[in-house]
Short mmCIF file of C-alpha atoms in Angstrom, two decimals:
data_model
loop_
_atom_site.label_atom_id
_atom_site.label_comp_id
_atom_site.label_asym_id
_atom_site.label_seq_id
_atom_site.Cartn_x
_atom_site.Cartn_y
_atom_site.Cartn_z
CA UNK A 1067 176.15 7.62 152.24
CA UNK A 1068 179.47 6.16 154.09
CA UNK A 1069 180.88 7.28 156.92
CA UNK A 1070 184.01 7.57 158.52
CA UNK A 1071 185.12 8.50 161.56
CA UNK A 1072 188.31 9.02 163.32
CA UNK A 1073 189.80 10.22 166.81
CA UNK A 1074 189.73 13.53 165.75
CA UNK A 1075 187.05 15.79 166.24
CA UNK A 1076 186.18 15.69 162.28
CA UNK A 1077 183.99 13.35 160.52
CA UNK A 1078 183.84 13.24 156.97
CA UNK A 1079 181.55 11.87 154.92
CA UNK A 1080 182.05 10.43 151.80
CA UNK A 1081 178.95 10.38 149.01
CA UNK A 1082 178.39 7.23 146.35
CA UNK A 1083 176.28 8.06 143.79
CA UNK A 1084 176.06 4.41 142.62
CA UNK A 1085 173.21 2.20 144.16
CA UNK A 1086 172.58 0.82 146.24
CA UNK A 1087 174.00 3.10 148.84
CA UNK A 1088 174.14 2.44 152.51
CA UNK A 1089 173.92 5.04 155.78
CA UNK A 1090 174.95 4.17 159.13
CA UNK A 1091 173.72 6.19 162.37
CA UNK A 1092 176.56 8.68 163.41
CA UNK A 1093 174.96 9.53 166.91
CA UNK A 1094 172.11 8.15 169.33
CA UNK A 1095 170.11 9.65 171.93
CA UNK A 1096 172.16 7.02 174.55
CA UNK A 1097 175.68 8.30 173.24
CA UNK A 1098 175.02 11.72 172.59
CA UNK A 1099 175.10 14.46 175.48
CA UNK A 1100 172.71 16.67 175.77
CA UNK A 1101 172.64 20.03 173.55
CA UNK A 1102 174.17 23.34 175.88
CA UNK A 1103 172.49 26.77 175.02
CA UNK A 1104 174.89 28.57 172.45
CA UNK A 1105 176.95 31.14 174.44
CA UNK A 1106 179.57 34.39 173.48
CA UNK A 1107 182.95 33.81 175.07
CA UNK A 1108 185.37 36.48 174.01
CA UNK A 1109 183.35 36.29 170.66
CA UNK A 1110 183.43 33.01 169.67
CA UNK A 1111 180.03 31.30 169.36
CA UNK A 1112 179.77 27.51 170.98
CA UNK A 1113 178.12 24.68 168.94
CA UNK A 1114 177.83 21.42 169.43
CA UNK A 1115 178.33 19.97 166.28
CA UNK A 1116 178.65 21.93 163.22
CA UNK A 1117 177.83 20.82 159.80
CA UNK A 1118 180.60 22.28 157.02
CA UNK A 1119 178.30 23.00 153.77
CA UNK A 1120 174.40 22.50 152.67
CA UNK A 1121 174.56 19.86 149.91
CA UNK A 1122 172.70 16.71 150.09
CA UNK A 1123 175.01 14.54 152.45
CA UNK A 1124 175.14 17.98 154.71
CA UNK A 1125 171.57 18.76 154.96
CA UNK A 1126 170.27 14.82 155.27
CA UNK A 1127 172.93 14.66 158.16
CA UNK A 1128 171.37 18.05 159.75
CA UNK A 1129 168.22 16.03 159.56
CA UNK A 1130 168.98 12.89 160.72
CA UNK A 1131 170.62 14.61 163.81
CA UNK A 1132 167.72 16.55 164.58
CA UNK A 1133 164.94 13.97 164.15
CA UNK A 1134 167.71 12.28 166.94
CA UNK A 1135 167.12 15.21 169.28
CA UNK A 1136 170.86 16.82 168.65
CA UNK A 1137 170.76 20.03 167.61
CA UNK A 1138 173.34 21.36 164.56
CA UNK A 1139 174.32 24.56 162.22
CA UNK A 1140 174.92 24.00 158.72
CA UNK A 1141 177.40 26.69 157.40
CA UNK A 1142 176.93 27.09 153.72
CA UNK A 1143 178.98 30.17 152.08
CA UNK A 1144 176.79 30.74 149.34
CA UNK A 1145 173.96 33.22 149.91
CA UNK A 1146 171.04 30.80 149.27
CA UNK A 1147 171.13 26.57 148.62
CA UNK A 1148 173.17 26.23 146.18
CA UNK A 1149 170.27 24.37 144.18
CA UNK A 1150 172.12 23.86 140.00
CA UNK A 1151 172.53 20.47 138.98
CA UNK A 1152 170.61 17.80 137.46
CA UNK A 1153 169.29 14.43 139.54
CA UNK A 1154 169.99 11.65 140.63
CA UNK A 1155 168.49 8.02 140.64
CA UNK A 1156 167.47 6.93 144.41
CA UNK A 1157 166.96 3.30 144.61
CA UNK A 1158 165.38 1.33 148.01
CA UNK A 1159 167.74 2.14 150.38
CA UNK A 1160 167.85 5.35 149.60
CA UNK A 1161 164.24 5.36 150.30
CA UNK A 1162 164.36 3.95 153.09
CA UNK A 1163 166.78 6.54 154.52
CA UNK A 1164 164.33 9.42 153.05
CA UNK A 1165 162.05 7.16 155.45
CA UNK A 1166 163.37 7.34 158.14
CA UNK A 1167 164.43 11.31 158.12
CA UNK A 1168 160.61 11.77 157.45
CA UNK A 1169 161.20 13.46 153.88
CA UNK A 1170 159.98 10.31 151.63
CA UNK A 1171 156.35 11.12 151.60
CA UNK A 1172 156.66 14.98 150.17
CA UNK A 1173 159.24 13.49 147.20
CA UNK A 1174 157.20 10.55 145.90
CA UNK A 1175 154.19 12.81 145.21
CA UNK A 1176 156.56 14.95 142.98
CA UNK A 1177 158.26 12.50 140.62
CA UNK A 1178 157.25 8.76 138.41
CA UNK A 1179 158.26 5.12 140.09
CA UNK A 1180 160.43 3.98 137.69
CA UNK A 1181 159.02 0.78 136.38
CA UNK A 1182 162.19 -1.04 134.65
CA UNK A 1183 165.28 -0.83 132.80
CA UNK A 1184 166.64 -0.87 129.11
CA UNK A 1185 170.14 -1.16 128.19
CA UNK A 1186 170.89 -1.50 124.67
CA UNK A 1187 174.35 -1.28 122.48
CA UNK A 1188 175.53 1.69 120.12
CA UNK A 1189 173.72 -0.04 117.15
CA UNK A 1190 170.58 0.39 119.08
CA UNK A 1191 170.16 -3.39 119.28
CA UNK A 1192 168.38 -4.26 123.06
CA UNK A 1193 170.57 -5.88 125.20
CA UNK A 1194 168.46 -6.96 128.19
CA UNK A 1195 165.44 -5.52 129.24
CA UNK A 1196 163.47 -6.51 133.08
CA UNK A 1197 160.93 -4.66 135.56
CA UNK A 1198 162.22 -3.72 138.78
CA UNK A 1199 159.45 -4.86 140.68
CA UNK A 1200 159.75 -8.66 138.73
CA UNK A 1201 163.51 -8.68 139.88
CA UNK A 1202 162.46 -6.98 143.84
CA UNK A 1203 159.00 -6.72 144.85
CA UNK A 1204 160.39 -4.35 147.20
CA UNK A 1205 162.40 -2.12 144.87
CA UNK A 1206 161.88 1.46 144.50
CA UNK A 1207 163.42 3.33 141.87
CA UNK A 1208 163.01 7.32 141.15
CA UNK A 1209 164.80 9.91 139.74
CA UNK A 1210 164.80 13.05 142.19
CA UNK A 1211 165.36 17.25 140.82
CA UNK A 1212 168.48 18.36 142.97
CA UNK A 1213 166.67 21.34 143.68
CA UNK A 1214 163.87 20.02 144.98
CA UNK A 1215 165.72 17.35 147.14
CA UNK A 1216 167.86 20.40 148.66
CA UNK A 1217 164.57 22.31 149.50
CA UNK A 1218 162.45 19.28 150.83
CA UNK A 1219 165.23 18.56 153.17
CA UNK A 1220 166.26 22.40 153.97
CA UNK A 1221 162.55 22.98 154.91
CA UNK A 1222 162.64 20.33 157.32
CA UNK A 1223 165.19 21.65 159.68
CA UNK A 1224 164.22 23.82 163.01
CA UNK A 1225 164.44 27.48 162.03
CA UNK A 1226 167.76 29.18 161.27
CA UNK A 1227 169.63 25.52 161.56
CA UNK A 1228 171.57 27.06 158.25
CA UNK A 1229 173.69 29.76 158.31
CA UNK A 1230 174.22 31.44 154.66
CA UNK A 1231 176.92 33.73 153.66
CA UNK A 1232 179.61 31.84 155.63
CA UNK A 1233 182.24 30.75 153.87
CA UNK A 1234 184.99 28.99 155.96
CA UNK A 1235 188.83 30.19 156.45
CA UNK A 1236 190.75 28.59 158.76
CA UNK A 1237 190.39 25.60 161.18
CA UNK A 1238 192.62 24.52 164.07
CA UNK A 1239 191.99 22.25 167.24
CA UNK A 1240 191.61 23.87 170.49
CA UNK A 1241 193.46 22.69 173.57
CA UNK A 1242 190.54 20.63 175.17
CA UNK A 1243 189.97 18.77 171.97
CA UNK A 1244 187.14 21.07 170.28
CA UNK A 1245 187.55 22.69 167.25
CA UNK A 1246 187.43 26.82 166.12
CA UNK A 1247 186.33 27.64 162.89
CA UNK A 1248 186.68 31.43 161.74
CA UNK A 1249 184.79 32.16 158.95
CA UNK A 1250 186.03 34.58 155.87
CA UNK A 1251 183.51 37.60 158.03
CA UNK A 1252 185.77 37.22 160.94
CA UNK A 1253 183.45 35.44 163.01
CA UNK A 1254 184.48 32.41 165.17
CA UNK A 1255 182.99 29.21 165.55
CA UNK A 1256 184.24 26.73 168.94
CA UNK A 1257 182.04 23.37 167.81
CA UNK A 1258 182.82 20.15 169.42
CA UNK A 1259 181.70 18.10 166.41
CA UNK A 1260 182.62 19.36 162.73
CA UNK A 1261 181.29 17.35 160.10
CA UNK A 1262 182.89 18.12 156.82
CA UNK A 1263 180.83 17.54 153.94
CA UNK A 1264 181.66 20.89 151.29
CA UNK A 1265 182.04 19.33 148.56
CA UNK A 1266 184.93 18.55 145.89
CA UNK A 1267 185.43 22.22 145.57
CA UNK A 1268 186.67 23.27 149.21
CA UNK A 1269 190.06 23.24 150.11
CA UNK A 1270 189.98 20.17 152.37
CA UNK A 1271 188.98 18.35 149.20
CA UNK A 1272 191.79 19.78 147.16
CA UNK A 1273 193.94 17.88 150.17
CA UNK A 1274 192.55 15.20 149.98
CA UNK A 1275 193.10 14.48 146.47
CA UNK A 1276 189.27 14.44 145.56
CA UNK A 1277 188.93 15.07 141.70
CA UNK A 1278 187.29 17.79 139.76
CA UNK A 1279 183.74 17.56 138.76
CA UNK A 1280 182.13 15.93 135.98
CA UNK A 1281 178.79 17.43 134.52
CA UNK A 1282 175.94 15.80 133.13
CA UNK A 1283 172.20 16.92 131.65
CA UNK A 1284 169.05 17.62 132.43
CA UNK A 1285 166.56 17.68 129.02
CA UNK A 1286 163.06 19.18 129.14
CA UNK A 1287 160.54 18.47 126.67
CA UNK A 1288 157.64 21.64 126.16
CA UNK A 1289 154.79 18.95 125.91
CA UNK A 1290 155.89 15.76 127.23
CA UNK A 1291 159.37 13.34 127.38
CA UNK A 1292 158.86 10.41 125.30
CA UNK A 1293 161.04 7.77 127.14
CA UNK A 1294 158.22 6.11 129.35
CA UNK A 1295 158.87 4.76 133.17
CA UNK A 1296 162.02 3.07 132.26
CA UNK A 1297 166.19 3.49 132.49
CA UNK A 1298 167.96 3.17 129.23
CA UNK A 1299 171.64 2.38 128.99
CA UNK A 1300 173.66 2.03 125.93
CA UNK A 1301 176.76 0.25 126.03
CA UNK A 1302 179.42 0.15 123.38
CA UNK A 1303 183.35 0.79 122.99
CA UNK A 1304 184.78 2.87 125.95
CA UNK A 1305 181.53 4.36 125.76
CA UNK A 1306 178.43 4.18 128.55
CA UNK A 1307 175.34 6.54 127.98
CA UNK A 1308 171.78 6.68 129.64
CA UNK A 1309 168.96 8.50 130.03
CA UNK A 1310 166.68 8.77 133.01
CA UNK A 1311 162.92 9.87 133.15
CA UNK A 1312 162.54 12.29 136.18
CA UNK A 1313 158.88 13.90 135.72
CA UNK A 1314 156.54 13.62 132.51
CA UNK A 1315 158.61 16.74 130.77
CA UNK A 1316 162.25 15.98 132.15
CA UNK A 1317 165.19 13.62 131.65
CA UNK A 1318 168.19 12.82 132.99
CA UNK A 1319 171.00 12.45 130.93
CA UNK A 1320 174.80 11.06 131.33
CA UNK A 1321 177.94 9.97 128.71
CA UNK A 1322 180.90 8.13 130.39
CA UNK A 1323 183.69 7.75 128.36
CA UNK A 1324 187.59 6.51 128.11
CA UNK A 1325 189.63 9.37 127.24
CA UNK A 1326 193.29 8.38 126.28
CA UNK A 1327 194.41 11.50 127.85
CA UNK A 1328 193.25 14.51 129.80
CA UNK A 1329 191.48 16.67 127.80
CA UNK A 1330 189.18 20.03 128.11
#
């Protein structure tokens, strides 16, 4: 997880899905002022910093802040996490991160170290095979269940730190430099921190020219997924493929291809 930060009372963060991924510390307890009781003022509800959506970057953030000492409220408009989706495959660093947020421990009992890697060509001919742990003694490799990811980290966070059912409508900058949110409901937000983090979906995505989303699989096998500890990729023409154990009955699954045009 990147992050970038300007003079403006926004920070948006920007998720790689492509390993190894990297996190740097947005706040410390030196920098950071201390947290002001919330307060009503003409109806507009004070925060400190606000988190925009409960995905992964939003909720890890919410974490990271609070195991910090700074207090936030994750707005998520949906009435519940938002918990469809497949996996994804966290490598060391990512660990590391899940480390240091104190949510490692509770994942690792749930889902299979991924021992190695496979990567073959269309013909099914084996390309290169290696172990992880021969190539980094200290890698760590695992695929993760969105859903269980979202919950691990939701469950983490001090009571009512998410706020469901609030979709937001309009932002502008106040005159001392904060920022109001008013949510679709009416209500009014005055945060001095708003971390936007929504997704592709939301309309400060549309402006800033992020694309629309691309869907893989998840498989599940009644008895038991046949694929052993190990990533497969298949290469070929304008084609990438591979499949990625997540439990003893589940897989991961993903086809990248060159299209030479847009299509459905």
């Amino acid at each position: 997880m990147a992050t970038t930060t300007t003079t403006s009372p926004f920070v948006f963060l920007k998720c790689h899905t492509s390993p190894p991924c990297h996190t740097e510390t947005l706040f410390t307890r030196t920098s950071y002022k201390a947290i002001k009781p919330q307060s009503q003022t003409d109806d507009v509800r004070e925060e400190q910093v606000v988190v925009v959506g409960a995905g992964i970057a939003d909720l890890a953030t919410a974490l990271s802040l609070h195991r910090l000492g700074v207090l936030s409220l994750v707005l998520e408009q949906a009435e519940s996490l938002r918990t469809g989706g497949t996996s994804l495959t966290l490598f060391k660093n990512g660990w590391m991160v899940l480390d240091a947020i104190g949510a490692a421990n509770d994942l690792r009992t749930q889902f299979l170290e991924i021992q190695g890697m496979v990567v073959k060509s269309v013909d099914g001919r084996e390309l290169r095979a290696f172990n992880f742990k021969q190539e980094d003694q200290s890698q760590e490799v695992r695929a993760v269940e969105r859903r269980v990811l979202l919950e691990t980290l939701a469950s983490q966070l001090p009571r009512d730190s998410v706020q469901y059912s609030s979709q937001l409508q309009r932002i502008e900058a106040s005159p001392n430099g904060d920022t109001l949110l008013e949510l679709v409901d009416g209500s009014k937000l005055l945060a001095r921190i708003v971390i936007e983090c929504d997704g592709i979906r939301s309309p400060i995505a549309k402006w800033m020219g992020f694309p629309e989303p691309k869907y893989v699989g998840l498989a599940s096998y009644p008895d038991a997924q046949y694929f052993g500890p190990r990533v497969n990729y298949i290469y070929g023409r304008r084609l990438r493929a591979g499949f990625v154990p997540v439990s003893p009955t589940k897989v991961y699954w993903f086809i990248c291809f060159n299209s030479p045009s847009p299509g459905s």
